């Protein structure tokens, strides 16, 4: 009688094993095996990390094995099981791989196809087509869209982490408990004694060192030492943790009436301000999006303030970016003076602090939350809803949305919800952060996620003009390597544009992103169809780059750049100055966050800057969803190219006081998971 040997691999993560009964059925083109209990006498089956083999004898050959059906029945109480993969050895000696990498929960069954990736038009049999359709129907019931706030991208329909489908939950919820992690951070930083000292101001700048020096770090120490200097202020627009605000200035805005006489002392090339403008030496950082955002009023004992500054930046003869004019509102006038480097030192310092504070708010809420976390969740939900596990694009994208929906759900549960942790220390807490996202959505376009386009749209593409814009240089390298890998994979499965046009699942995926995820907003310009392979390559590169490189570039530098509180104040306790010559050191310190808010902020930026335990970095794919050799070869080439980029970046950073490593591939996690 024909005998099939079935090998079952259990995951190695916590609680992956099970004591429940596991049944298996083989479905072939010529028939099915009996439902078989996988159980060895006097043996503990399906332990964490185990690989177990079982023989299944059948009356006659089953033909080509199309499906493997797994069922779990409780032994004592439901005990979830994580199945990595199943391998079937046929009577003829062939091995067929069935990747799973899923949790089998309750009394539900999981039906697996073999590991070959297939487009919908590749499936010819009734069994295959039916399985594909049923899988998507089941997923669409589990992964439902929900609007968290009007004007936001749509998110998952789940109020808590525990309500999520088991496959997208964290292995251990404790690892992503924001309250627990912040408390740990505050304990590790030894700032517990200041935690409840709200309304209590620091004495002076050196007083901030009492909470700062506990963890030493090259960049953060350098920031502490040089944060007052104009070169450090300007450098952060290029290589800090929000390097996306600066743009080439082609015209001085009417709302920002800077004259040559105001800034003549700052100009180094014997040109007028207009001449410097025409020469391409002026840049602008405009925080108009902050105008009239409601400040945090959750604490009746502390009035908090926000500003919407505009900053004019100048590239000097050494190619350094320096601030030469700052206005702290969007409306010029007697009560909105233009602050200059020639002003009193405290006037100028406070103006720069206000810009840094506005930059912090835009970074956290727009650059970070909206443009990496929320948009990656949209891509992830649409992928689960529209692409079955056998689709090559599902296999390609899955590692890059790992834990993203879970971390966002946890954030909505604890961090950015009403009365959440965000409200404790941030000037945009209590609803201002919601207004910021809603406003940013009105200018959020698909093309702005294309890294080369974004750089060019801001007039920042020239390496000759800006030789020290490492965010641009490293980002373009990583973008091209990701694009090359995506191109290789796309060309394996789509040999013509017509095949792409006929793939109803990939078309449903991009339509779901636009019509539901982005709520079909007219201005977002997300594509609803993809007509060419070139368009598909760009789209998938956007998804992967946003979730990996872009998120890494703006997330993991938070402790470096924001731990020195005066360099990135999360809130301000006095209004922006409306006159010059009225500011002293005491006023500045009283404007900055109090002791309690400073400690919450420090705990937050430390916790957010940590990699996950057992982090998977870009190109690391331990779960082998693809079994085809051409794809494995493409993935190996991808890793080699990434390694080369890492070496180039490491060599450039040698000996630098301010190394830039956020876009080094060996420091870029695959997905948004923190």
XYZ file of C-alpha atoms in Angstrom:
674
model
C 0.000 0.000 0.000
C 1.317 3.507 -0.840
C 2.888 5.337 2.119
C 3.386 9.072 2.492
C 5.840 10.448 5.071
C 4.705 13.731 6.567
C 7.227 15.941 8.407
C 5.803 18.681 10.616
C 7.878 21.585 12.010
C 6.695 23.512 15.080
C 7.809 27.102 15.630
C 10.510 28.020 18.132
C 8.858 31.147 19.576
C 7.297 31.190 23.023
C 4.150 29.029 23.389
C 4.492 27.634 19.837
C 4.045 24.008 20.936
C 0.739 22.340 21.755
C -0.707 19.393 23.654
C -3.870 19.436 21.540
C -4.739 16.707 19.021
C -3.475 17.428 15.482
C -5.199 15.743 12.524
C -3.964 15.789 8.941
C -5.584 15.008 5.591
C -3.788 14.807 2.242
C -5.833 15.966 -0.758
C -4.617 14.762 -4.149
C -5.871 14.872 -7.715
C -6.842 11.168 -7.480
C -8.282 11.105 -3.961
C -7.873 11.980 -0.276
C -6.241 10.215 2.635
C -8.258 9.508 5.734
C -8.256 12.122 8.468
C -5.241 10.928 10.452
C -4.298 11.731 14.054
C -0.609 12.601 14.184
C 0.491 10.891 17.369
C 3.441 8.741 18.387
C 3.064 6.393 21.378
C 4.920 7.523 24.514
C 6.130 10.672 22.770
C 5.359 14.357 23.356
C 4.396 15.561 19.867
C 4.583 19.164 18.633
C 6.916 20.579 21.251
C 8.326 24.062 20.703
C 11.053 23.889 18.005
C 10.384 20.199 17.233
C 10.418 18.546 13.807
C 8.258 15.381 13.856
C 7.666 12.776 11.120
C 4.659 10.497 10.608
C 3.764 7.808 8.053
C 0.339 7.916 6.417
C -0.666 4.773 4.559
C -3.416 4.938 1.923
C -5.322 2.377 -0.117
C -4.137 3.712 -3.466
C -2.000 6.523 -4.856
C -3.520 9.976 -4.331
C -2.026 11.486 -7.504
C -0.515 14.975 -7.265
C -0.910 16.350 -3.744
C -2.817 19.637 -4.040
C -3.674 20.454 -0.432
C -2.760 19.535 3.123
C -5.553 19.990 5.634
C -4.635 20.477 9.322
C -7.192 20.319 12.138
C -6.657 20.909 15.840
C -8.940 19.552 18.571
C -8.499 20.450 22.206
C -7.028 17.903 24.589
C -7.826 19.614 27.861
C -8.185 23.286 27.026
C -7.451 25.129 23.775
C -3.704 25.332 23.238
C -2.654 27.357 20.169
C -0.026 25.803 17.913
C 2.413 27.510 15.541
C 3.133 25.384 12.488
C 6.186 26.437 10.453
C 5.882 24.039 7.535
C 4.891 20.552 6.462
C 6.868 18.411 4.038
C 5.287 15.426 2.264
C 7.439 12.622 0.863
C 5.456 10.765 -1.796
C 5.701 6.991 -2.493
C 7.827 7.850 -5.559
C 10.378 9.661 -3.341
C 9.468 13.247 -4.304
C 9.390 15.918 -1.605
C 6.671 18.571 -1.603
C 6.986 21.612 0.667
C 3.930 23.238 2.246
C 4.971 26.508 3.984
C 2.605 27.449 6.794
C 4.131 29.945 9.268
C 0.754 30.376 10.930
C -1.009 29.803 14.215
C -3.594 27.042 14.359
C -6.120 28.159 16.972
C -9.245 26.774 18.653
C -10.905 23.991 16.640
C -10.271 25.666 13.313
C -8.668 23.998 10.327
C -5.888 25.338 8.147
C -5.606 24.270 4.514
C -2.227 24.639 2.843
C -1.149 24.786 -0.782
C 2.351 23.707 -1.742
C 5.033 26.379 -1.680
C 5.096 27.301 -5.364
C 3.852 30.866 -5.888
C 0.966 31.153 -8.333
C -0.973 33.988 -9.909
C -4.763 33.535 -10.036
C -4.657 32.752 -13.766
C -2.168 29.927 -13.061
C -4.751 27.902 -11.124
C -6.696 25.602 -13.437
C -8.309 23.000 -11.172
C -11.591 23.471 -9.356
C -9.973 22.557 -6.017
C -7.246 25.195 -6.396
C -9.630 27.953 -7.486
C -12.066 27.123 -4.703
C -9.321 27.139 -2.059
C -8.080 30.516 -3.267
C -11.552 32.050 -3.126
C -12.404 30.613 0.312
C -9.116 31.783 1.808
C -9.839 35.375 0.774
C -13.449 35.199 1.946
C -12.243 34.061 5.379
C -9.553 36.731 5.541
C -11.937 39.520 4.539
C -14.131 38.623 7.510
C -11.145 38.675 9.878
C -9.363 41.757 8.480
C -11.994 44.494 8.400
C -11.443 48.204 7.738
C -12.384 50.728 10.396
C -12.066 54.518 10.646
C -10.288 55.439 13.883
C -10.748 59.184 13.335
C -12.372 61.065 10.433
C -9.831 62.024 7.805
C -7.321 59.361 8.909
C -6.181 56.420 6.800
C -8.349 53.426 7.653
C -7.067 50.954 10.228
C -7.878 47.451 11.454
C -11.229 46.851 13.116
C -9.894 45.880 16.561
C -9.974 47.862 19.787
C -7.242 45.870 21.522
C -4.248 43.743 20.605
C -6.054 40.626 21.861
C -8.868 41.134 19.329
C -6.470 40.850 16.371
C -6.217 37.644 14.318
C -3.658 35.435 16.083
C -1.321 35.414 13.067
C -0.583 39.134 13.337
C -0.327 39.424 17.113
C 3.028 39.770 18.813
C 4.434 36.505 20.152
C 4.531 38.086 23.600
C 2.301 41.057 24.321
C 4.518 42.143 27.208
C 7.294 43.064 24.781
C 5.141 45.808 23.247
C 3.304 47.079 26.292
C 4.001 50.814 26.033
C 3.268 51.474 29.704
C 5.605 48.656 30.764
C 8.326 49.686 28.297
C 8.184 53.361 29.296
C 8.362 52.399 32.960
C 11.366 50.167 32.239
C 13.021 52.974 30.283
C 12.477 55.459 33.091
C 13.895 52.954 35.580
C 16.911 52.169 33.358
C 17.555 55.883 32.897
C 17.391 56.365 36.685
C 14.981 59.299 36.453
C 12.256 57.875 38.710
C 12.704 60.599 41.316
C 11.672 63.291 38.824
C 8.685 61.442 37.345
C 5.941 63.150 39.314
C 7.533 66.588 39.435
C 5.117 68.221 37.019
C 5.057 72.052 37.095
C 8.569 71.959 38.613
C 11.056 73.773 36.350
C 14.705 72.902 35.956
C 17.212 75.426 37.281
C 19.184 75.934 34.060
C 20.405 74.002 31.017
C 23.024 72.113 32.999
C 20.214 70.864 35.237
C 18.946 68.759 32.321
C 22.149 66.746 32.610
C 20.764 65.218 35.797
C 18.467 63.064 33.663
C 20.638 62.966 30.569
C 24.016 61.527 31.499
C 22.705 58.143 32.645
C 23.074 56.595 29.192
C 26.065 57.692 27.161
C 25.920 57.779 23.406
C 28.226 59.437 20.893
C 25.616 61.468 19.002
C 23.447 62.483 21.952
C 26.498 63.701 23.883
C 27.660 65.668 20.858
C 24.179 67.204 20.590
C 24.285 68.171 24.276
C 27.641 69.871 23.766
C 26.824 71.699 20.519
C 23.025 72.125 20.366
C 23.163 75.931 20.732
C 25.419 76.321 17.687
C 23.898 77.303 14.351
C 25.744 74.574 12.441
C 24.184 71.880 14.660
C 20.738 73.415 14.225
C 21.163 73.389 10.433
C 22.773 69.939 10.281
C 19.663 68.321 11.773
C 17.557 69.381 8.800
C 19.797 67.142 6.683
C 20.629 64.210 8.928
C 18.618 64.432 12.138
C 15.565 62.305 12.803
C 13.282 64.468 10.636
C 15.359 65.092 7.486
C 12.317 65.656 5.263
C 11.278 69.232 6.086
C 14.021 71.172 4.306
C 13.431 72.248 0.704
C 15.172 74.494 -1.820
C 13.912 78.066 -1.575
C 13.084 79.435 -5.018
C 11.195 82.480 -3.764
C 11.027 84.242 -0.402
C 7.385 83.779 0.695
C 5.301 86.949 1.079
C 4.329 85.766 4.558
C 8.038 85.800 5.523
C 9.342 89.263 4.519
C 13.074 88.745 4.992
C 15.183 91.526 3.436
C 18.823 91.670 2.375
C 19.568 94.216 5.076
C 18.371 91.831 7.784
C 20.709 88.988 6.800
C 23.581 90.750 4.973
C 26.039 89.900 7.782
C 25.306 86.179 7.309
C 25.982 86.042 3.563
C 29.497 84.993 2.565
C 29.680 85.243 -1.229
C 29.399 89.022 -1.728
C 25.941 88.469 -3.232
C 22.638 90.065 -2.326
C 19.918 87.924 -0.777
C 18.293 87.803 -4.216
C 21.617 86.754 -5.706
C 22.008 83.942 -3.172
C 18.453 82.875 -3.962
C 19.198 82.677 -7.700
C 22.463 80.840 -6.982
C 20.488 78.148 -5.160
C 21.989 78.759 -1.737
C 18.781 79.338 0.230
C 16.557 76.684 1.804
C 13.325 76.799 3.711
C 11.706 74.850 6.535
C 8.060 75.859 6.853
C 5.893 74.462 9.671
C 2.663 75.890 8.296
C 0.941 72.604 9.144
C 1.231 73.565 12.843
C -0.785 76.773 12.402
C -3.766 76.889 14.809
C -3.281 73.317 16.057
C -4.874 73.070 19.504
C -2.254 72.819 22.281
C -2.491 70.151 24.962
C -4.875 71.256 27.713
C -5.253 67.923 29.541
C -3.406 69.315 32.585
C -5.255 72.335 34.026
C -2.166 73.236 36.072
C 0.100 73.696 33.035
C -0.666 75.936 30.091
C 1.069 74.559 26.976
C 1.827 76.312 23.694
C 2.556 75.546 20.045
C 3.934 77.608 17.166
C 4.069 77.390 13.356
C 7.490 78.836 12.541
C 9.237 79.461 9.229
C 12.994 79.202 9.020
C 15.269 80.502 6.259
C 18.470 78.485 5.888
C 21.671 79.431 4.106
C 24.324 77.208 2.563
C 27.615 78.880 3.373
C 30.908 78.614 1.498
C 31.794 75.415 3.421
C 28.481 73.848 2.307
C 27.117 73.959 5.846
C 23.425 74.724 6.317
C 22.902 77.597 8.773
C 19.760 79.421 9.971
C 19.678 83.101 9.054
C 16.069 84.124 9.811
C 13.204 82.706 11.877
C 9.607 83.881 12.175
C 7.530 82.106 14.836
C 4.143 82.469 13.146
C 2.650 82.314 9.670
C 1.487 85.920 9.848
C 4.104 88.679 9.681
C 3.599 91.855 11.653
C 4.571 93.866 14.669
C 3.862 90.964 17.041
C 5.666 88.444 14.885
C 9.225 89.709 14.486
C 11.811 87.984 12.322
C 14.559 86.736 14.620
C 18.135 86.927 13.357
C 21.584 85.615 14.385
C 22.552 89.251 15.063
C 19.853 89.581 17.749
C 20.468 89.152 21.464
C 21.785 85.630 22.086
C 18.736 84.586 24.128
C 16.252 85.888 21.545
C 17.995 83.891 18.830
C 18.397 80.772 20.967
C 14.717 80.736 21.965
C 13.624 81.208 18.340
C 15.681 78.145 17.373
C 14.220 76.174 20.295
C 10.717 76.945 19.027
C 11.639 75.633 15.575
C 13.077 72.468 17.131
C 9.882 71.984 19.149
C 7.674 72.393 16.058
C 9.946 69.993 14.194
C 9.534 67.436 16.981
C 5.727 67.570 16.696
C 5.701 67.253 12.918
C 8.247 64.446 13.107
C 6.310 62.384 15.646
C 2.858 62.818 14.170
C 3.318 63.273 10.432
C 6.725 61.922 9.386
C 6.638 58.991 11.820
C 3.047 58.090 12.724
C 1.223 58.902 9.491
C 3.848 58.397 6.807
C 5.311 55.110 8.087
C 3.073 53.470 10.709
C -0.413 54.232 9.432
C 0.319 53.862 5.722
C 2.149 50.554 6.285
C -0.917 49.296 8.139
C -3.073 50.226 5.131
C -0.810 48.203 2.828
C -0.866 45.302 5.291
C -4.640 45.117 5.716
C -5.222 45.324 1.958
C -2.650 42.574 1.408
C -4.375 40.206 3.833
C -7.781 40.999 2.340
C -6.914 40.641 -1.340
C -3.871 38.371 -1.777
C -3.955 34.648 -0.898
C -0.896 32.968 0.621
C 0.127 31.457 -2.743
C 0.321 34.826 -4.483
C 3.958 35.861 -5.097
C 3.295 39.444 -3.958
C 1.849 38.159 -0.660
C 5.001 36.104 -0.114
C 7.160 39.103 -1.003
C 5.399 41.624 1.248
C 4.543 39.520 4.301
C 7.929 39.967 6.080
C 7.601 43.735 5.617
C 4.286 44.124 7.435
C 5.266 41.772 10.284
C 3.829 43.090 13.577
C 2.876 46.460 11.999
C -0.865 46.107 12.552
C -0.140 44.842 16.066
C 2.113 47.766 17.062
C -0.395 50.282 15.670
C -3.275 48.635 17.510
C -1.260 48.729 20.722
C -0.493 52.413 20.088
C -4.198 53.188 19.635
C -4.882 51.242 22.818
C -2.266 52.901 25.067
C -0.221 55.615 23.392
C -2.181 57.972 21.115
C -5.670 57.320 22.503
C -7.576 59.767 24.668
C -5.727 60.093 28.006
C -2.934 57.932 26.584
C 0.783 58.218 27.242
C 1.164 60.747 24.404
C -0.936 63.231 26.390
C 1.444 63.200 29.352
C 4.388 65.066 27.843
C 3.522 66.290 24.360
C 2.248 69.716 23.418
C 0.082 68.182 20.669
C -1.459 65.644 23.064
C -5.132 65.879 23.940
C -6.218 66.036 20.293
C -3.676 68.240 18.558
C -1.938 65.166 17.131
C -5.252 64.080 15.589
C -5.672 67.497 13.944
C -2.114 67.266 12.602
C -2.733 63.897 10.926
C -6.024 65.125 9.452
C -4.289 68.194 8.039
C -1.304 66.227 6.724
C -3.619 63.806 4.925
C -4.729 66.650 2.655
C -1.275 66.866 1.079
C -0.295 63.197 1.406
C 0.216 61.717 -2.064
C 1.365 58.337 -3.325
C 4.258 59.932 -5.217
C 5.577 61.514 -2.020
C 6.332 57.970 -0.795
C 8.633 57.383 -3.789
C 11.976 58.305 -2.257
C 13.730 59.686 -5.377
C 10.643 61.727 -6.287
C 10.359 63.156 -2.775
C 14.004 64.231 -2.758
C 13.665 65.863 -6.185
C 10.339 67.539 -5.347
C 12.083 69.356 -2.491
C 14.954 70.406 -4.773
C 17.451 68.424 -2.712
C 18.782 65.996 -5.317
C 22.140 67.591 -6.181
C 25.080 65.978 -4.414
C 27.340 68.774 -5.618
C 25.153 71.420 -3.995
C 24.633 69.452 -0.759
C 27.493 66.987 -0.297
C 26.611 66.181 3.326
C 22.974 65.103 2.914
C 23.589 61.502 3.982
C 19.879 60.718 4.402
C 19.479 61.355 0.665
C 22.631 59.505 -0.399
C 22.056 56.381 1.690
C 18.312 56.374 1.025
C 18.822 56.405 -2.731
C 21.277 53.501 -2.468
C 18.856 51.402 -0.422
C 15.914 52.366 -2.678
C 17.792 51.137 -5.752
C 18.779 47.852 -4.090
C 15.186 47.198 -2.972
C 13.907 48.138 -6.422
C 16.392 45.754 -8.060
C 15.200 42.864 -5.859
C 11.541 43.653 -6.497
C 12.229 43.832 -10.244
C 13.842 40.378 -10.167
C 10.856 38.857 -8.342
C 8.236 40.612 -10.481
C 9.890 39.476 -13.717
C 9.907 35.843 -12.548
C 6.112 35.758 -12.251
C 4.965 38.463 -14.672
C 6.567 37.891 -18.060
C 4.420 40.604 -19.685
C 2.286 43.604 -18.802
C -0.765 41.700 -20.031
C -0.301 39.067 -17.310
C -0.258 41.835 -14.697
C -3.394 43.402 -16.164
C -5.113 40.023 -15.965
C -4.192 39.475 -12.303
C -7.471 40.353 -10.644
C -6.029 39.887 -7.145
C -3.193 42.407 -7.470
C -5.628 44.883 -9.040
C -8.017 44.340 -6.102
C -5.102 44.920 -3.699
C -4.158 48.365 -5.071
C -7.816 49.346 -5.370
C -8.435 48.358 -1.744
C -5.498 50.534 -0.639
C -6.866 53.562 -2.499
C -10.633 53.151 -2.215
C -10.801 51.905 1.377
C -7.431 52.376 3.082
C -7.009 55.956 1.841
C -10.790 56.446 1.658
C -10.607 57.425 -2.020
C -9.522 60.962 -1.146
C -9.180 62.808 -4.466
C -5.911 64.445 -3.529
C -4.041 61.279 -2.458
C -3.480 60.119 -6.067
C -2.912 56.495 -5.064
C -3.311 54.278 -8.154
C -6.444 52.145 -8.461
C -4.960 49.904 -11.145
C -1.484 48.887 -12.282
C -1.031 48.529 -16.014
C 2.699 47.878 -16.399
C 5.336 45.853 -14.597
C 7.270 49.080 -14.086
C 4.322 50.490 -12.135
C 4.092 47.310 -10.048
C 7.821 47.420 -9.260
C 7.553 51.037 -8.084
C 4.462 50.274 -5.987
C 6.018 47.281 -4.220
C 9.280 49.177 -3.722
C 7.270 51.932 -2.011
C 5.627 49.397 0.324
C 8.900 47.714 1.303
C 11.019 50.885 1.495
C 8.441 52.766 3.597
C 8.100 49.922 6.102
C 11.824 49.278 6.379
C 14.258 52.023 5.375
C 12.058 55.108 5.740
C 10.817 54.031 9.161
C 14.352 53.198 10.318
C 15.670 56.575 9.163
C 13.165 58.571 11.192
C 12.625 56.283 14.193
C 15.882 54.887 15.521
C 17.621 58.245 15.898
C 15.112 59.544 18.410
C 17.273 59.003 21.470
C 20.304 60.414 19.628
C 18.632 63.699 18.674
C 15.776 64.139 21.167
C 17.182 62.972 24.507
C 18.771 66.371 25.143
C 15.474 68.068 26.001
C 16.342 71.650 24.903
C 17.163 70.311 21.425
C 13.723 68.737 20.961
C 11.230 70.063 23.502
C 8.058 67.952 23.437
C 6.099 70.916 24.780
C 6.566 74.587 25.640
C 5.146 76.236 28.759
C 5.311 79.876 27.687
C 3.980 81.432 24.469
C 6.320 82.323 21.596
C 7.913 85.765 22.114
C 6.238 88.617 20.267
C 8.961 91.191 20.917
C 12.729 91.178 20.869
C 14.907 91.943 23.875
C 12.560 90.598 26.555
C 14.019 87.106 26.964
C 16.594 85.882 29.469
C 17.850 82.479 30.582
C 15.179 82.177 33.270
C 12.406 82.749 30.698
C 13.874 80.099 28.377
C 14.166 77.468 31.116
C 10.620 78.206 32.265
C 9.456 77.799 28.648
C 10.951 74.315 28.409
C 9.236 71.160 29.732
C 9.077 70.687 33.500
C 10.869 67.834 35.252
C 8.017 65.343 35.037
C 7.340 65.875 31.325
C 11.060 65.787 30.583
C 11.317 62.343 32.168
C 8.291 60.978 30.305
C 9.775 62.315 27.082
C 13.169 60.775 27.798
C 11.595 57.391 28.545
C 9.592 57.592 25.320
C 12.476 58.395 22.977
C 14.658 55.747 24.616
C 11.978 53.041 24.316
C 11.131 53.982 20.706
C 14.795 53.847 19.677
C 15.298 50.213 20.715
C 15.272 47.328 18.259
C 12.918 44.427 18.904
C 14.297 41.320 20.557
C 15.370 38.912 17.759
C 14.998 41.738 15.226
C 14.912 40.749 11.561
C 16.842 43.240 9.454
C 16.349 44.060 5.791
C 16.783 40.986 3.603
C 16.571 38.493 6.494
C 13.811 36.025 5.576
C 14.048 33.021 7.931
C 10.472 31.999 7.045
C 10.884 30.581 3.552
C 7.596 31.435 1.886
C 9.219 31.166 -1.543
C 10.560 27.720 -2.483
C 11.526 28.459 -6.114
C 15.269 28.621 -6.830
C 15.133 31.796 -8.996
C 13.556 33.738 -6.122
C 16.017 32.341 -3.598
C 18.830 33.388 -5.923
C 17.330 36.895 -6.197
C 17.058 37.103 -2.382
C 20.704 36.091 -2.010
C 21.752 38.776 -4.517
C 19.594 41.249 -2.549
C 21.449 40.451 0.676
C 24.829 40.764 -1.032
C 23.966 44.209 -2.424
C 22.668 45.328 0.970
C 25.886 44.143 2.586
C 27.900 46.225 0.119
C 25.852 49.326 0.983
C 26.459 48.680 4.703
C 30.216 48.499 4.074
C 30.214 51.771 2.112
C 28.321 53.531 4.908
C 30.593 52.066 7.589
C 33.696 53.270 5.738
C 32.251 56.765 5.302
C 31.430 56.967 9.017
C 34.957 56.049 10.135
C 36.297 58.734 12.441
C 33.240 61.003 12.127
C 32.045 62.777 15.245
C 28.547 62.663 13.791
C 28.235 59.309 11.986
C 25.080 58.711 9.961
C 24.029 55.068 10.147
C 20.219 55.014 10.266
C 20.010 53.828 6.650
C 22.751 51.235 6.896
C 20.917 48.022 5.850
C 22.306 46.087 8.819
C 20.371 48.532 11.048
C 17.122 48.621 9.049
C 14.422 46.261 10.387
C 12.239 44.587 7.757
C 9.051 46.138 9.083
C 7.443 48.793 11.287
C 7.311 46.956 14.608
C 8.248 49.577 17.215
